[in-house]
Coordinates of C-alpha atoms and ligand atoms in Angstrom, one line a residue:
M1 CA 103.2 96.7 127.5
S2 CA 101.7 93.4 126.3
T3 CA 102.4 93.0 122.6
D4 CA 101.1 89.5 122.1
K5 CA 97.5 90.5 121.6
L6 CA 98.3 93.1 119.0
P7 CA 98.0 92.2 115.3
F8 CA 101.2 91.5 113.4
L9 CA 103.0 94.7 112.4
P10 CA 104.4 94.1 109.0
F11 CA 107.8 95.4 107.9
A12 CA 106.3 97.4 105.0
L13 CA 102.8 98.2 103.5
P14 CA 101.9 100.4 100.6
E15 CA 99.4 103.3 101.1
I16 CA 96.9 103.2 98.2
G17 CA 94.0 105.7 98.3
E18 CA 90.6 106.1 96.7
E19 CA 92.1 108.4 94.1
E20 CA 94.6 105.8 92.9
I21 CA 91.8 103.2 92.9
A22 CA 89.4 105.5 90.9
E23 CA 92.2 106.2 88.4
V24 CA 92.9 102.5 87.8
V25 CA 89.2 101.9 87.3
D26 CA 89.0 104.7 84.9
T27 CA 91.9 103.2 83.0
L28 CA 90.2 99.8 82.9
R29 CA 87.0 101.3 81.5
S30 CA 88.9 103.5 79.0
G31 CA 89.7 100.8 76.5
W32 CA 93.5 101.6 76.7
V33 CA 95.2 99.5 79.4
T34 CA 98.8 99.3 78.3
T35 CA 101.3 102.2 77.8
G36 CA 99.3 105.3 76.7
P37 CA 98.0 108.6 77.9
K38 CA 98.4 107.8 81.6
A39 CA 102.0 106.7 81.3
R40 CA 102.6 109.9 79.3
R41 CA 101.0 112.0 82.1
F42 CA 103.0 110.2 84.7
E43 CA 106.2 111.1 82.9
T44 CA 105.2 114.7 82.5
D45 CA 104.1 115.0 86.2
F46 CA 107.4 113.3 87.3
A47 CA 109.5 116.0 85.6
A48 CA 107.3 118.7 87.2
F49 CA 107.7 117.0 90.6
L50 CA 111.5 117.0 90.2
G51 CA 111.2 120.7 89.4
D52 CA 112.6 120.7 85.9
E53 CA 110.2 120.2 82.9
A54 CA 113.2 119.9 80.6
L55 CA 114.1 116.5 82.1
H56 CA 113.3 113.5 79.9
C57 CA 111.3 111.0 82.1
I58 CA 110.8 107.5 80.7
A59 CA 108.4 105.3 82.5
V60 CA 109.4 101.6 82.6
N61 CA 108.1 98.5 84.3
S62 CA 110.9 98.4 86.9
A63 CA 114.0 100.2 88.1
T64 CA 116.0 97.2 87.0
A65 CA 114.7 97.8 83.5
G66 CA 115.6 101.5 83.8
L67 CA 119.1 100.8 84.9
H68 CA 119.6 98.3 82.1
L69 CA 118.3 100.8 79.5
A70 CA 120.5 103.6 80.8
L71 CA 123.6 101.5 80.7
E72 CA 122.7 100.1 77.2
A73 CA 122.2 103.7 75.9
L74 CA 125.6 104.6 77.3
N75 CA 127.1 101.8 75.3
I76 CA 128.4 99.8 78.2
G77 CA 129.5 96.4 77.0
P78 CA 132.0 93.6 77.0
G79 CA 135.5 94.7 78.3
D80 CA 134.0 97.6 80.3
E81 CA 134.0 97.9 84.1
V82 CA 131.3 99.6 86.1
I83 CA 131.9 100.5 89.8
T84 CA 129.1 100.2 92.3
T85 CA 128.6 99.6 96.0
T86 CA 128.5 96.1 97.5
H87 CA 125.9 97.4 100.0
T88 CA 122.9 97.2 97.7
F89 CA 120.3 95.0 96.1
T90 CA 121.6 92.7 93.3
A91 CA 119.6 94.7 90.6
T92 CA 122.1 97.5 90.8
A93 CA 124.8 95.3 89.6
E94 CA 123.1 92.5 87.6
V95 CA 122.2 94.9 84.8
V96 CA 125.9 95.4 84.2
R97 CA 126.2 91.6 83.6
Y98 CA 123.2 91.7 81.2
L99 CA 125.4 93.8 78.9
G100 CA 128.5 91.5 79.3
A101 CA 130.4 94.2 81.2
D102 CA 132.2 93.6 84.6
V103 CA 131.1 94.9 88.0
K104 CA 133.7 96.3 90.4
L105 CA 132.1 96.3 93.8
V106 CA 133.5 98.7 96.4
D107 CA 133.1 99.4 100.1
I108 CA 131.0 102.0 101.8
D109 CA 131.6 104.9 104.1
P110 CA 130.6 103.6 107.5
A111 CA 129.3 107.0 108.6
T112 CA 126.7 107.2 105.8
L113 CA 126.5 103.6 104.6
N114 CA 126.8 105.0 101.1
I115 CA 129.4 104.2 98.5
S116 CA 132.9 105.6 99.5
P117 CA 134.2 108.1 97.0
A118 CA 137.8 107.1 98.0
A119 CA 137.0 103.5 97.4
I120 CA 135.6 104.5 93.9
E121 CA 138.8 106.3 93.0
A122 CA 141.0 103.4 94.1
A123 CA 139.0 101.0 92.0
I124 CA 139.3 102.9 88.7
T125 CA 141.2 101.1 85.9
P126 CA 141.7 101.9 82.2
R127 CA 138.6 99.8 81.6
T128 CA 136.3 101.7 83.9
K129 CA 133.4 103.4 82.1
C130 CA 130.7 104.1 84.6
I131 CA 129.9 104.6 88.3
I132 CA 126.5 103.6 89.8
P133 CA 126.0 105.2 93.2
V134 CA 123.0 104.1 95.3
H135 CA 121.3 106.6 97.7
Y136 CA 121.1 104.0 100.4
A137 CA 118.0 104.0 102.6
G138 CA 117.1 107.4 101.0
L139 CA 120.1 109.4 102.1
A140 CA 122.0 111.0 99.2
A141 CA 125.4 109.6 98.3
D142 CA 128.2 112.1 98.2
M143 CA 127.3 113.2 94.7
T144 CA 129.6 116.3 94.7
A145 CA 132.6 114.0 95.2
I146 CA 131.3 111.3 92.8
L147 CA 130.5 113.7 89.9
D148 CA 134.0 115.3 90.5
I149 CA 135.7 111.9 90.2
A150 CA 133.6 111.0 87.1
Q151 CA 134.6 114.3 85.4
R152 CA 138.3 113.9 86.2
H153 CA 138.4 110.4 84.8
G154 CA 135.9 110.7 82.0
L155 CA 133.4 108.3 83.5
K156 CA 129.6 108.1 83.2
V157 CA 127.3 108.2 86.2
V158 CA 124.0 106.4 86.5
E159 CA 122.3 107.0 89.9
D160 CA 120.4 104.1 91.4
A161 CA 117.7 106.3 93.1
A162 CA 115.4 103.3 94.0
H163 CA 115.3 104.7 97.5
A164 CA 115.5 108.4 96.8
L165 CA 112.1 109.8 96.1
P166 CA 112.3 112.6 97.3
T167 CA 115.8 113.1 98.4
T168 CA 118.1 116.1 97.9
H169 CA 121.9 116.6 97.6
A170 CA 123.2 120.1 98.1
G171 CA 119.7 121.5 97.9
Q172 CA 119.0 119.8 94.6
M173 CA 116.5 117.0 94.0
I174 CA 118.0 113.6 93.2
G175 CA 117.1 113.2 89.5
T176 CA 118.2 116.8 88.6
L177 CA 122.0 116.5 89.2
A178 CA 124.6 116.4 86.5
S179 CA 124.6 112.6 86.2
D180 CA 124.0 110.9 82.8
A181 CA 120.8 109.2 84.2
T182 CA 118.9 108.6 87.4
V183 CA 116.5 105.7 87.9
F184 CA 113.7 105.5 90.5
S185 CA 111.7 102.4 91.6
F186 CA 108.0 102.1 92.3
Y187 CA 108.2 98.5 93.6
A188 CA 105.6 97.6 96.2
N189 CA 107.7 98.6 99.3
K190 CA 109.3 101.8 97.8
T191 CA 108.4 105.4 98.9
I192 CA 105.7 105.5 96.1
T193 CA 104.5 102.5 94.3
T194 CA 102.8 101.3 91.1
G195 CA 103.1 97.7 92.1
E196 CA 106.0 97.3 89.8
G197 CA 107.5 100.2 87.9
G198 CA 110.3 102.6 87.5
M199 CA 111.3 105.9 86.0
L200 CA 114.5 106.7 84.0
V201 CA 115.4 110.4 84.2
T202 CA 118.0 112.1 82.0
R203 CA 119.0 115.4 80.5
N204 CA 120.6 113.7 77.6
A205 CA 118.2 113.8 74.6
A206 CA 120.1 111.1 72.7
L207 CA 120.1 108.8 75.7
A208 CA 116.4 109.4 76.2
A209 CA 115.7 108.6 72.5
R210 CA 117.7 105.3 72.6
A211 CA 116.0 104.3 75.9
K212 CA 112.5 104.9 74.4
V213 CA 113.2 102.8 71.4
M214 CA 114.8 100.0 73.5
R215 CA 112.0 100.1 76.1
L216 CA 109.6 98.6 73.5
H217 CA 111.3 96.0 71.3
G218 CA 113.5 98.5 69.3
I219 CA 110.4 99.8 67.5
N220 CA 110.9 103.4 66.3
R221 CA 107.3 104.3 67.0
D222 CA 105.4 103.3 70.1
A223 CA 102.0 101.6 70.0
F224 CA 100.1 104.6 71.3
D225 CA 101.7 106.8 68.7
R226 CA 100.5 104.4 66.0
F227 CA 97.1 104.1 67.6
T228 CA 96.5 107.9 67.7
A229 CA 98.4 108.8 64.5
K230 CA 96.5 110.6 61.7
V231 CA 98.3 108.5 59.1
P232 CA 97.9 104.7 58.5
S233 CA 99.2 103.1 61.6
W234 CA 100.3 99.7 60.6
Y235 CA 103.9 100.7 59.6
Y236 CA 106.9 100.6 62.0
E237 CA 110.5 99.8 61.8
I238 CA 112.7 97.7 64.1
V239 CA 116.0 99.4 64.5
A240 CA 117.5 97.3 67.3
P241 CA 116.8 94.1 69.3
G242 CA 115.0 95.9 72.1
F243 CA 113.4 94.9 75.4
K244 CA 109.8 94.7 76.8
Y245 CA 110.2 97.4 79.5
N246 CA 107.2 99.7 79.0
L247 CA 104.9 100.7 82.0
T248 CA 101.2 99.9 81.6
D249 CA 98.6 102.7 82.0
I250 CA 97.1 100.6 84.8
A251 CA 100.3 101.0 86.8
A252 CA 100.8 104.6 85.7
A253 CA 97.3 105.4 87.0
L254 CA 98.6 104.5 90.5
G255 CA 101.8 106.5 89.9
I256 CA 100.0 109.7 89.0
H257 CA 98.3 109.8 92.4
Q258 CA 101.1 108.3 94.4
L259 CA 103.4 111.1 93.1
K260 CA 101.0 113.8 94.3
R261 CA 101.4 112.4 97.8
A262 CA 105.2 111.9 97.7
R263 CA 106.0 115.0 99.7
D264 CA 103.5 114.2 102.4
F265 CA 104.7 110.6 102.5
Q266 CA 108.3 111.9 103.0
A267 CA 107.1 114.2 105.8
K268 CA 105.3 111.3 107.6
R269 CA 108.3 109.0 107.3
A270 CA 110.6 111.8 108.7
V271 CA 108.3 112.2 111.7
L272 CA 108.3 108.4 112.3
A273 CA 112.1 108.2 111.9
Q274 CA 112.5 111.1 114.4
A275 CA 110.3 109.3 116.9
Y276 CA 112.5 106.2 116.5
N277 CA 115.7 108.2 117.0
E278 CA 114.4 109.8 120.2
A279 CA 113.2 106.6 121.7
L280 CA 116.3 104.6 120.8
A281 CA 119.0 107.1 121.4
D282 CA 120.1 105.8 124.8
L283 CA 120.3 102.2 123.8
P284 CA 123.5 100.4 122.6
V285 CA 122.8 101.2 119.0
V286 CA 124.1 103.3 116.2
L287 CA 121.2 105.4 114.8
P288 CA 120.7 105.8 111.1
P289 CA 123.0 108.5 109.5
A290 CA 121.1 111.8 109.5
P291 CA 120.9 114.1 106.4
Q292 CA 122.9 117.4 106.4
P293 CA 120.8 120.3 107.7
G294 CA 118.2 121.4 105.2
E295 CA 118.5 118.3 103.0
L296 CA 115.6 115.9 102.3
H297 CA 116.1 112.3 103.3
S298 CA 113.3 110.1 101.8
W299 CA 113.5 107.7 104.8
H300 CA 112.8 104.7 102.6
L301 CA 114.5 102.6 105.3
Y302 CA 115.2 102.9 109.0
V303 CA 118.5 101.0 109.4
L304 CA 119.6 100.5 113.0
R305 CA 123.0 99.0 113.9
L306 CA 123.7 97.2 117.2
K307 CA 126.8 98.0 119.1
P308 CA 128.9 95.1 120.3
E309 CA 127.9 95.6 123.9
A310 CA 124.2 95.1 123.1
A311 CA 122.7 92.2 125.1
L312 CA 121.5 90.5 121.8
Q313 CA 123.0 90.1 118.4
R314 CA 121.2 91.1 115.2
D315 CA 119.7 87.7 114.3
A316 CA 118.4 87.2 117.9
L317 CA 116.9 90.6 118.0
I318 CA 115.0 90.0 114.7
E319 CA 113.7 86.7 116.3
A320 CA 112.6 88.6 119.4
L321 CA 110.8 91.2 117.4
Y322 CA 109.2 88.6 115.3
A323 CA 108.0 86.9 118.5
A324 CA 106.6 90.2 119.6
G325 CA 104.6 90.4 116.3
I326 CA 106.9 92.8 114.5
G327 CA 108.3 92.3 111.0
C328 CA 111.9 93.4 110.3
S329 CA 114.3 93.0 107.5
V330 CA 118.0 93.3 106.5
H331 CA 119.0 95.6 103.7
Y332 CA 121.0 94.1 102.3
I333 CA 123.0 90.9 102.4
P334 CA 126.0 92.6 100.7
L335 CA 126.6 91.5 97.2
H336 CA 130.1 90.2 98.1
Q337 CA 128.4 87.6 100.3
H338 CA 126.2 86.1 97.6
P339 CA 127.4 83.0 95.8
Y340 CA 127.1 84.4 92.3
W341 CA 129.0 87.6 92.9
K342 CA 131.5 86.0 95.2
S343 CA 132.5 83.3 92.7
C344 CA 132.2 85.6 89.7
Y345 CA 134.9 87.9 91.0
A346 CA 136.6 85.8 93.8
L347 CA 135.4 88.4 96.4
R348 CA 136.5 88.3 100.0
A349 CA 134.6 89.8 103.0
Q350 CA 137.9 91.4 104.3
D351 CA 138.0 93.6 101.2
F352 CA 134.6 95.2 102.3
V353 CA 135.2 95.7 106.0
H354 CA 132.7 98.5 106.5
S355 CA 129.8 96.9 104.6
Q356 CA 130.6 93.6 106.2
T357 CA 130.6 95.1 109.7
A358 CA 127.4 97.1 109.1
Y359 CA 125.7 94.0 107.6
E360 CA 126.5 91.9 110.7
Q361 CA 125.1 94.6 113.0
M362 CA 122.2 96.0 111.1
L363 CA 118.4 95.5 110.8
S364 CA 115.7 97.5 109.2
L365 CA 112.8 98.4 111.4
P366 CA 109.2 98.9 110.0
L367 CA 108.9 102.4 108.5
Y368 CA 105.9 103.3 106.3
T369 CA 103.2 105.9 106.1
R370 CA 100.4 103.7 107.4
M371 CA 102.3 103.3 110.7
S372 CA 101.3 105.4 113.7
L373 CA 103.5 106.9 116.5
D374 CA 101.9 104.2 118.7
D375 CA 103.3 101.6 116.3
V376 CA 106.8 103.1 116.6
E377 CA 106.4 103.0 120.3
R378 CA 105.4 99.4 120.2
V379 CA 108.6 98.6 118.2
T380 CA 111.0 100.7 120.3
T381 CA 109.5 99.2 123.5
A382 CA 110.2 95.7 122.1
V383 CA 113.7 96.7 121.0
R384 CA 114.4 98.2 124.5
Q385 CA 113.1 95.1 126.3
S386 CA 115.2 92.8 124.1
L387 CA 118.4 94.8 124.3
M388 CA 118.3 95.5 128.0
S389 CA 117.2 92.1 129.2
Ligands
PLP1 C1 114.2 98.0 94.7 C2 115.6 98.3 94.2 C3 116.0 98.1 92.9 C4 115.1 97.5 91.9 O1 113.9 98.1 91.7 P1 112.8 97.4 90.9 O2 111.8 98.5 90.5 O3 112.2 96.3 91.7 O4 113.5 96.8 89.7 C5 117.3 98.5 92.5 N1 118.1 99.0 93.4 C6 117.8 99.2 94.7 C7 118.9 99.7 95.6 C8 116.6 98.8 95.2 O5 116.3 98.9 96.4

């Protein structure tokens, strides 16, 4: 198949429909563009989507903000240690440093690419306060083991669910488990998007109350409350030095309609992932880890690993695919490889063997709802030609 006449196939693209556009326009015409009725509705809809209206859902302007707010509300601070995976985006760990606490990076389970429960247990010290698992690529981390470790050691758990909408563990939606908080991302390339945005989800009313105050400058009453209150609206109190993390109604307008499509988006991604699996199975590659039977995998990412006997190495394959008009990426350069994290904690690659090995062999192929099965075939044909040549 000749690929050179085809348009460039990007690595990721959002799918924004007419309903999203109409809702944004409605917001723009409404006179209320910042956090207000649409952000509220998005929060309520989100709890309903997760299947538990008793959950507190707090819309924020990024998952990074949500992670920061969750850890702040859990009183993480100087002297504390927080354990997370090295196989993640820096946002998972940077929020720990915002609060002056220390990050303990640990290795992954090579079978799932998720944080290793055994490595978590081995990293616990008297200073450990919290664990941040990441549901890497949209496959749930081993939450049964992680919640058990947390309970035995008296640790908090904040799930980085930036990839995990919708994902299940043991038949339960991520966001509804017994963690202290779960944070979703609506960044442009995530499974649903508001451009930039996130959702902090918790069962803990005190944590929710603190996060709501800290989301908007430490004000004990939000602007829309004051705007719509029946009493004089000028008075408020600052109860803490808060942040500016609120989600605008313009962004929430997108989120309301993206959320309605999240199940269909997941189904489409699963079909595309299955097509990749079938077309690539006989090549010298390790296919992405599959979910347990009956579990939902969001398929945020399709991460392929090259076996050593493959004709091309990872970097060369990415070059070859790019030359064929196909965008790819790598998720992620592990944190222990980055100058900041490396020098901050004197990290060595040999202490993260599984993440390091996966990193050297892996690439993320394009996977998004606007792709067709023909697009998948175009990618798999190019991968096959490169690996077999
Ligand atoms: C995207 C991402 C984040 C950050 O999300 P933002 O909404 O961009 O702040 C955090 N963790 C992981 C694993 C991510 O992929």
